Short mmCIF file of C-alpha atoms in Angstrom, two decimals:
data_model
loop_
_atom_site.label_atom_id
_atom_site.label_comp_id
_atom_site.label_asym_id
_atom_site.label_seq_id
_atom_site.Cartn_x
_atom_site.Cartn_y
_atom_site.Cartn_z
CA MET A 1 -0.04 0.11 0.06
CA GLU A 2 1.07 3.62 -0.82
CA LEU A 3 0.03 6.77 1.08
CA SER A 4 0.21 10.09 -0.72
CA GLY A 5 1.25 13.35 1.29
CA TYR A 6 1.69 17.01 -0.19
CA ILE A 7 4.60 19.29 0.43
CA SER A 8 5.62 22.44 -1.30
CA LEU A 9 8.41 22.43 -3.61
CA GLN A 10 10.35 24.57 -1.59
CA SER A 11 9.78 22.11 1.71
CA PHE A 12 10.75 19.49 -0.12
CA VAL A 13 14.21 20.93 -1.06
CA ALA A 14 14.94 22.37 2.18
CA GLY A 15 14.12 18.89 3.84
CA CYS A 16 16.36 17.07 1.64
CA THR A 17 19.41 19.30 1.83
CA ALA A 18 20.99 17.67 4.90
CA PRO A 19 24.52 19.16 5.77
CA ALA A 20 25.91 15.93 6.41
CA GLY A 21 25.36 12.05 6.94
CA GLU A 22 22.92 9.70 5.61
CA PRO A 23 20.29 11.19 3.06
CA ALA A 24 17.20 11.83 5.02
CA PHE A 25 13.95 13.59 4.21
CA ILE A 26 12.77 16.21 7.08
CA LEU A 27 9.04 17.00 7.18
CA GLN A 28 7.90 19.80 9.10
CA ALA A 29 4.93 18.49 11.20
CA GLU A 30 2.55 21.22 12.42
CA ASN A 31 0.73 21.83 15.68
CA LEU A 32 -2.55 19.81 15.20
CA LEU A 33 -4.74 22.51 17.02
CA TYR A 34 -3.49 25.42 15.04
CA THR A 35 -3.95 23.90 11.58
CA VAL A 36 -6.95 21.50 12.20
CA PRO A 37 -10.44 23.39 12.11
CA GLU A 38 -11.83 23.76 15.59
CA GLU A 39 -14.66 21.96 14.73
CA GLU A 40 -13.15 19.03 13.73
CA TYR A 41 -11.01 18.27 16.65
CA GLN A 42 -13.98 19.31 18.69
CA TYR A 43 -16.23 16.65 17.27
CA GLY A 44 -13.80 14.05 18.60
CA VAL A 45 -13.85 15.80 21.92
CA SER A 46 -17.50 16.00 22.11
CA LEU A 47 -17.63 12.11 21.22
CA LEU A 48 -15.38 11.71 24.28
CA ARG A 49 -17.49 13.40 26.75
CA LYS A 50 -20.68 11.50 25.38
CA ALA A 51 -18.92 8.35 26.33
CA ILE A 52 -18.36 9.67 29.83
CA GLY A 53 -21.98 10.73 30.15
CA ALA A 54 -23.04 7.18 28.72
CA TYR A 55 -20.75 5.30 31.30
CA GLU A 56 -22.06 7.36 33.96
CA ALA A 57 -25.59 6.69 33.06
CA GLN A 58 -24.60 3.12 33.08
CA LYS A 59 -23.15 3.12 36.49
CA GLY A 60 -25.78 5.37 38.03
CA ILE A 61 -23.45 8.18 38.93
CA PRO A 62 -25.13 11.23 39.80
CA LEU A 63 -25.06 14.30 37.73
CA GLU A 64 -23.53 16.54 40.52
CA SER A 65 -20.95 13.86 40.47
CA SER A 66 -20.38 13.98 36.85
CA LYS A 67 -16.91 14.45 34.85
CA GLN A 68 -18.63 14.95 31.66
CA ALA A 69 -17.88 18.71 31.51
CA ILE A 70 -14.38 19.27 32.98
CA PRO A 71 -11.97 21.21 31.10
CA PHE A 72 -9.65 19.38 28.15
CA PHE A 73 -7.98 22.81 27.28
CA ARG A 74 -5.80 25.10 29.00
CA GLU A 75 -7.46 28.42 29.29
CA LYS A 76 -6.77 30.95 26.48
CA ARG A 77 -4.36 28.53 25.02
CA ARG A 78 -4.79 25.70 22.38
CA MET A 79 -3.33 23.19 24.18
CA LEU A 80 -4.63 19.98 25.77
CA ILE A 81 -4.88 20.33 29.50
CA GLY A 82 -2.31 18.01 31.44
CA PRO A 83 1.40 17.59 30.64
CA GLU A 84 3.15 20.44 28.70
CA MET A 85 3.24 18.62 25.50
CA GLU A 86 1.19 19.32 22.26
CA LEU A 87 0.41 17.27 19.03
CA TYR A 88 2.15 17.87 16.00
CA LYS A 89 1.08 15.96 12.68
CA PHE A 90 1.44 15.44 9.08
CA SER A 91 -1.31 13.94 6.90
CA PHE A 92 -1.24 11.13 4.36
CA TYR A 93 -4.28 9.75 2.46
CA GLU A 94 -5.04 6.27 0.76
CA ASN A 95 -7.12 8.08 -1.62
CA GLU A 96 -4.53 9.64 -4.27
CA THR A 97 -7.17 11.93 -5.77
CA VAL A 98 -7.76 13.85 -2.44
CA LEU A 99 -6.25 17.26 -2.73
CA PRO A 100 -6.17 19.18 0.84
CA GLU A 101 -7.70 22.73 0.71
CA LYS A 102 -4.36 24.40 1.49
CA VAL A 103 -2.88 22.72 -1.54
CA GLN A 104 -5.83 23.73 -3.57
CA SER A 105 -5.41 27.29 -2.45
CA ALA A 106 -1.66 27.59 -2.40
CA GLY A 107 0.46 30.13 -4.24
CA GLN A 108 3.22 28.23 -5.01
CA PRO A 109 4.19 24.96 -6.57
CA TYR A 110 3.64 21.92 -4.45
CA LEU A 111 4.55 17.93 -4.74
CA ARG A 112 2.57 14.88 -3.99
CA LEU A 113 4.56 12.31 -2.71
CA SER A 114 3.75 8.45 -2.49
CA PHE A 115 5.19 6.74 0.53
CA ASP A 116 5.71 2.83 1.03
CA TYR A 117 3.29 1.92 3.96
CA GLU A 118 5.08 -0.91 5.25
CA GLN A 119 8.64 1.01 5.51
CA LEU A 120 7.21 4.15 6.89
CA ALA A 121 5.39 1.99 9.67
CA GLU A 122 8.53 0.30 10.44
CA HIS A 123 10.53 3.51 10.78
CA CYS A 124 7.94 4.98 13.01
CA LEU A 125 7.88 2.23 15.33
CA PHE A 126 11.58 2.34 15.79
CA GLU A 127 11.32 6.14 16.31
CA ASN A 128 8.61 6.68 18.68
CA ILE A 129 6.41 8.19 16.05
CA PHE A 130 2.70 7.40 15.82
CA LEU A 131 1.08 6.45 12.74
CA VAL A 132 -2.67 6.34 12.72
CA ARG A 133 -5.54 5.81 10.67
CA CYS A 134 -8.10 8.28 11.07
CA LYS A 135 -11.70 6.78 12.36
CA TYR A 136 -14.99 7.87 10.85
CA ASP A 137 -17.41 5.26 12.24
CA GLU A 138 -19.33 7.44 15.10
CA LYS A 139 -21.10 4.27 16.99
CA GLN A 140 -17.62 2.63 16.75
CA ILE A 141 -15.64 5.19 18.05
CA LEU A 142 -18.15 6.11 21.00
CA ASP A 143 -18.15 2.41 21.90
CA ASN A 144 -14.66 1.92 22.18
CA PHE A 145 -14.50 5.13 24.28
CA ILE A 146 -17.12 3.80 26.66
CA THR A 147 -15.20 0.57 26.90
CA GLN A 148 -12.10 2.54 28.04
CA MET A 149 -14.04 4.17 30.71
CA ASP A 150 -14.21 1.00 32.56
CA ARG A 151 -10.47 1.27 33.29
CA GLU A 152 -9.81 4.83 33.22
CA TYR A 153 -13.11 6.54 34.61
CA ASP A 154 -11.51 6.33 38.38
CA LYS A 155 -8.27 7.76 37.33
CA PHE A 156 -8.80 11.07 35.92
CA PHE A 157 -9.85 14.28 37.58
CA PHE A 158 -9.46 17.94 37.12
CA ASP A 159 -7.38 20.43 39.27
CA GLU A 160 -5.40 23.67 38.90
CA GLU A 161 -1.98 21.63 38.79
CA HIS A 162 -3.33 19.30 35.96
CA SER A 163 -2.07 16.34 37.98
CA GLY A 164 -5.19 14.17 36.89
CA PHE A 165 -3.81 14.38 33.31
CA THR A 166 -0.10 12.75 33.56
CA ALA A 167 1.75 12.35 30.43
CA ASP A 168 1.71 8.60 30.75
CA SER A 169 -1.93 8.25 31.76
CA ARG A 170 -4.31 6.32 29.59
CA PHE A 171 -6.81 9.11 29.68
CA PHE A 172 -4.71 11.70 28.37
CA SER A 173 -3.61 9.21 25.27
CA LEU A 174 -7.59 9.24 24.65
CA LEU A 175 -7.99 12.81 24.93
CA CYS A 176 -5.24 12.92 22.30
CA ASN A 177 -6.81 10.24 20.20
CA ALA A 178 -10.18 12.25 20.07
CA CYS A 179 -8.17 15.22 18.69
CA LEU A 180 -5.97 13.17 16.38
CA GLU A 181 -7.85 10.28 15.05
CA VAL A 182 -11.40 11.07 14.89
CA LYS A 183 -13.08 12.49 11.98
CA LYS A 184 -16.54 13.08 10.94
CA PRO A 185 -18.26 10.27 8.98
CA LEU A 186 -18.82 12.58 6.00
CA SER A 187 -14.97 12.78 5.58
CA ALA A 188 -14.63 9.06 5.13
CA PRO A 189 -13.74 8.82 1.18
CA GLU A 190 -10.33 10.69 2.28
CA LYS A 191 -8.76 7.77 4.11
CA GLU A 192 -6.45 9.92 6.14
CA TRP A 193 -3.88 8.58 7.99
CA ARG A 194 -1.64 11.00 10.36
CA LEU A 195 2.22 10.86 11.11
CA ALA A 196 2.15 12.43 14.79
CA VAL A 197 4.65 12.95 17.79
CA LEU A 198 4.14 14.71 21.19
CA ARG A 199 6.67 17.70 21.75
CA SER A 200 6.73 20.31 24.44
CA PRO A 201 6.29 24.35 23.35
CA SER A 202 10.12 24.76 23.97
CA GLU A 203 11.04 22.13 21.47
CA ALA A 204 9.11 23.66 18.50
CA GLY A 205 10.08 26.20 15.73
CA TYR A 206 7.59 29.20 15.28
CA ARG A 207 7.18 30.76 11.74
CA TYR A 208 4.94 33.76 10.73
CA ASP A 209 2.99 33.08 8.00
CA ASN A 210 -0.05 34.75 6.44
CA GLY A 211 -0.88 36.93 9.64
CA GLN A 212 -0.36 33.78 11.87
CA LEU A 213 2.41 32.57 14.16
CA LEU A 214 2.56 28.92 13.72
CA PRO A 215 4.69 26.15 15.65
CA SER A 216 6.00 23.04 13.85
CA VAL A 217 8.46 20.34 14.81
CA PRO A 218 10.88 18.37 12.16
CA ILE A 219 10.39 14.64 11.80
CA SER A 220 13.30 12.92 9.85
CA LEU A 221 12.28 10.16 7.51
CA PRO A 222 14.62 7.77 5.18
CA LEU A 223 14.45 8.90 1.60
CA SER A 224 13.85 4.82 1.02
CA VAL A 225 10.10 5.69 2.06
CA ILE A 226 9.46 7.80 -1.04
CA ARG A 227 8.28 5.79 -4.07
CA ARG A 228 6.84 8.41 -6.31
CA VAL A 229 7.25 12.08 -6.70
CA ALA A 230 4.67 14.12 -8.83
CA LEU A 231 4.86 18.20 -9.50
CA LEU A 232 1.26 19.35 -9.34
CA ASN A 233 0.48 21.22 -12.45
CA SER A 234 3.91 20.05 -14.06
CA GLU A 235 2.64 20.97 -17.42
CA LYS A 236 2.69 25.03 -16.34
CA GLU A 237 5.73 24.28 -14.44
CA GLY A 238 8.32 23.40 -16.92
CA LEU A 239 11.41 25.09 -15.23
CA ASN A 240 10.70 24.05 -11.97
CA PHE A 241 10.06 20.45 -13.36
CA SER A 242 13.27 20.11 -15.03
CA ALA A 243 15.24 21.44 -12.00
CA LEU A 244 13.49 19.08 -9.61
CA ALA A 245 14.54 16.10 -11.90
CA GLY A 246 18.19 17.44 -11.32
CA PHE A 247 17.69 18.01 -7.93
CA MET A 248 16.35 14.37 -7.26
CA GLN A 249 19.21 13.12 -9.14
CA ARG A 250 21.72 14.80 -6.87
CA ILE A 251 20.18 13.41 -3.68
CA GLY A 252 19.69 10.00 -4.91
CA LEU A 253 16.32 9.37 -6.16
CA PRO A 254 16.76 8.92 -10.08
CA PRO A 255 14.21 10.85 -11.69
CA GLU A 256 13.59 8.19 -14.32
CA ARG A 257 12.44 5.84 -11.45
CA TYR A 258 10.84 8.26 -9.10
CA LEU A 259 9.54 11.54 -10.95
CA GLU A 260 6.13 10.98 -12.85
CA GLY A 261 6.64 12.35 -16.06
CA LEU A 262 9.84 10.89 -16.67
CA LEU A 263 9.07 7.37 -15.36
CA GLU A 264 10.81 4.72 -17.38
CA GLN A 265 7.51 2.58 -18.99
#
C-alpha cells in the first residue's frame, strides 16, 4: 500500500538538503490544534464527553458528580490540559485523488509524494512516532471510548495543577486520540492517516505566515520510504520540473525511477 502526502517544492528541497550524514527527508509537522479546524477536533472531544456521560448513566453516577464537563483545554491556549505536551501531525491519504484545501489554494508549486506504508510504519515503530489511521464510524468510536471508561474513569480528575492528566496516563492518550484520530463520517472517502509526535512548546520552531504565528517540529524520514514524486500542474511548471529532476538526481532519487512524467515504462 502507498500513502500520498503533499508538500511544497520549497519545503521538499529544504527538507532533503542535509548538511551531512545519511540522506534523509525532513518533514515539518504542524501543531494539530493550530492547523485543523476547531470544529473538527472538537467533534472528537464531544464524542469522548458523550462516552463519559453514557458510562455515568450505566453506573448510576449522579449528575452532581459527573466528569462530563471538566476542562480538556488550557485556559486561553490551544493546548490540551495535562502535561506540557502538544500534538504535531503530518497528513497522508490512501485516496490519491484527495487534494487538501491548503494545496488547492496555495500560491506556490506543490508535490505529491507517494510513500511505502510498510517501510514508513517500521520507521515510526523504532523512532517513537505515531502513524494512525483516522476513524470515521461514530458508533464504533463511542463504543470504544465507553469501553475504555471501565478502566480509566476513576483515574482522571481536574485540578489546577493538572495532576489528573499525567503524560503517561491512558486517559491523556484517549484525549489525544479524540483530537488526532476522530473525523466526521462525511470525510471517510479521504482515508486519511496522520504521522504524529508529542513535543513540548520549547521544542517547537515558530514561523510567521499569512498573519499567523505557527508552531511546527521536524520529523526525519529515510529517503527510502519515498516511492514516487509528482509535481502538481507540471505542464505549467516546466522550469521547476526540469530543475526538480536535477535535484532528485543529486540526492539519490533518480528521476527516471521516481518522478512522474519521466518514469521509465
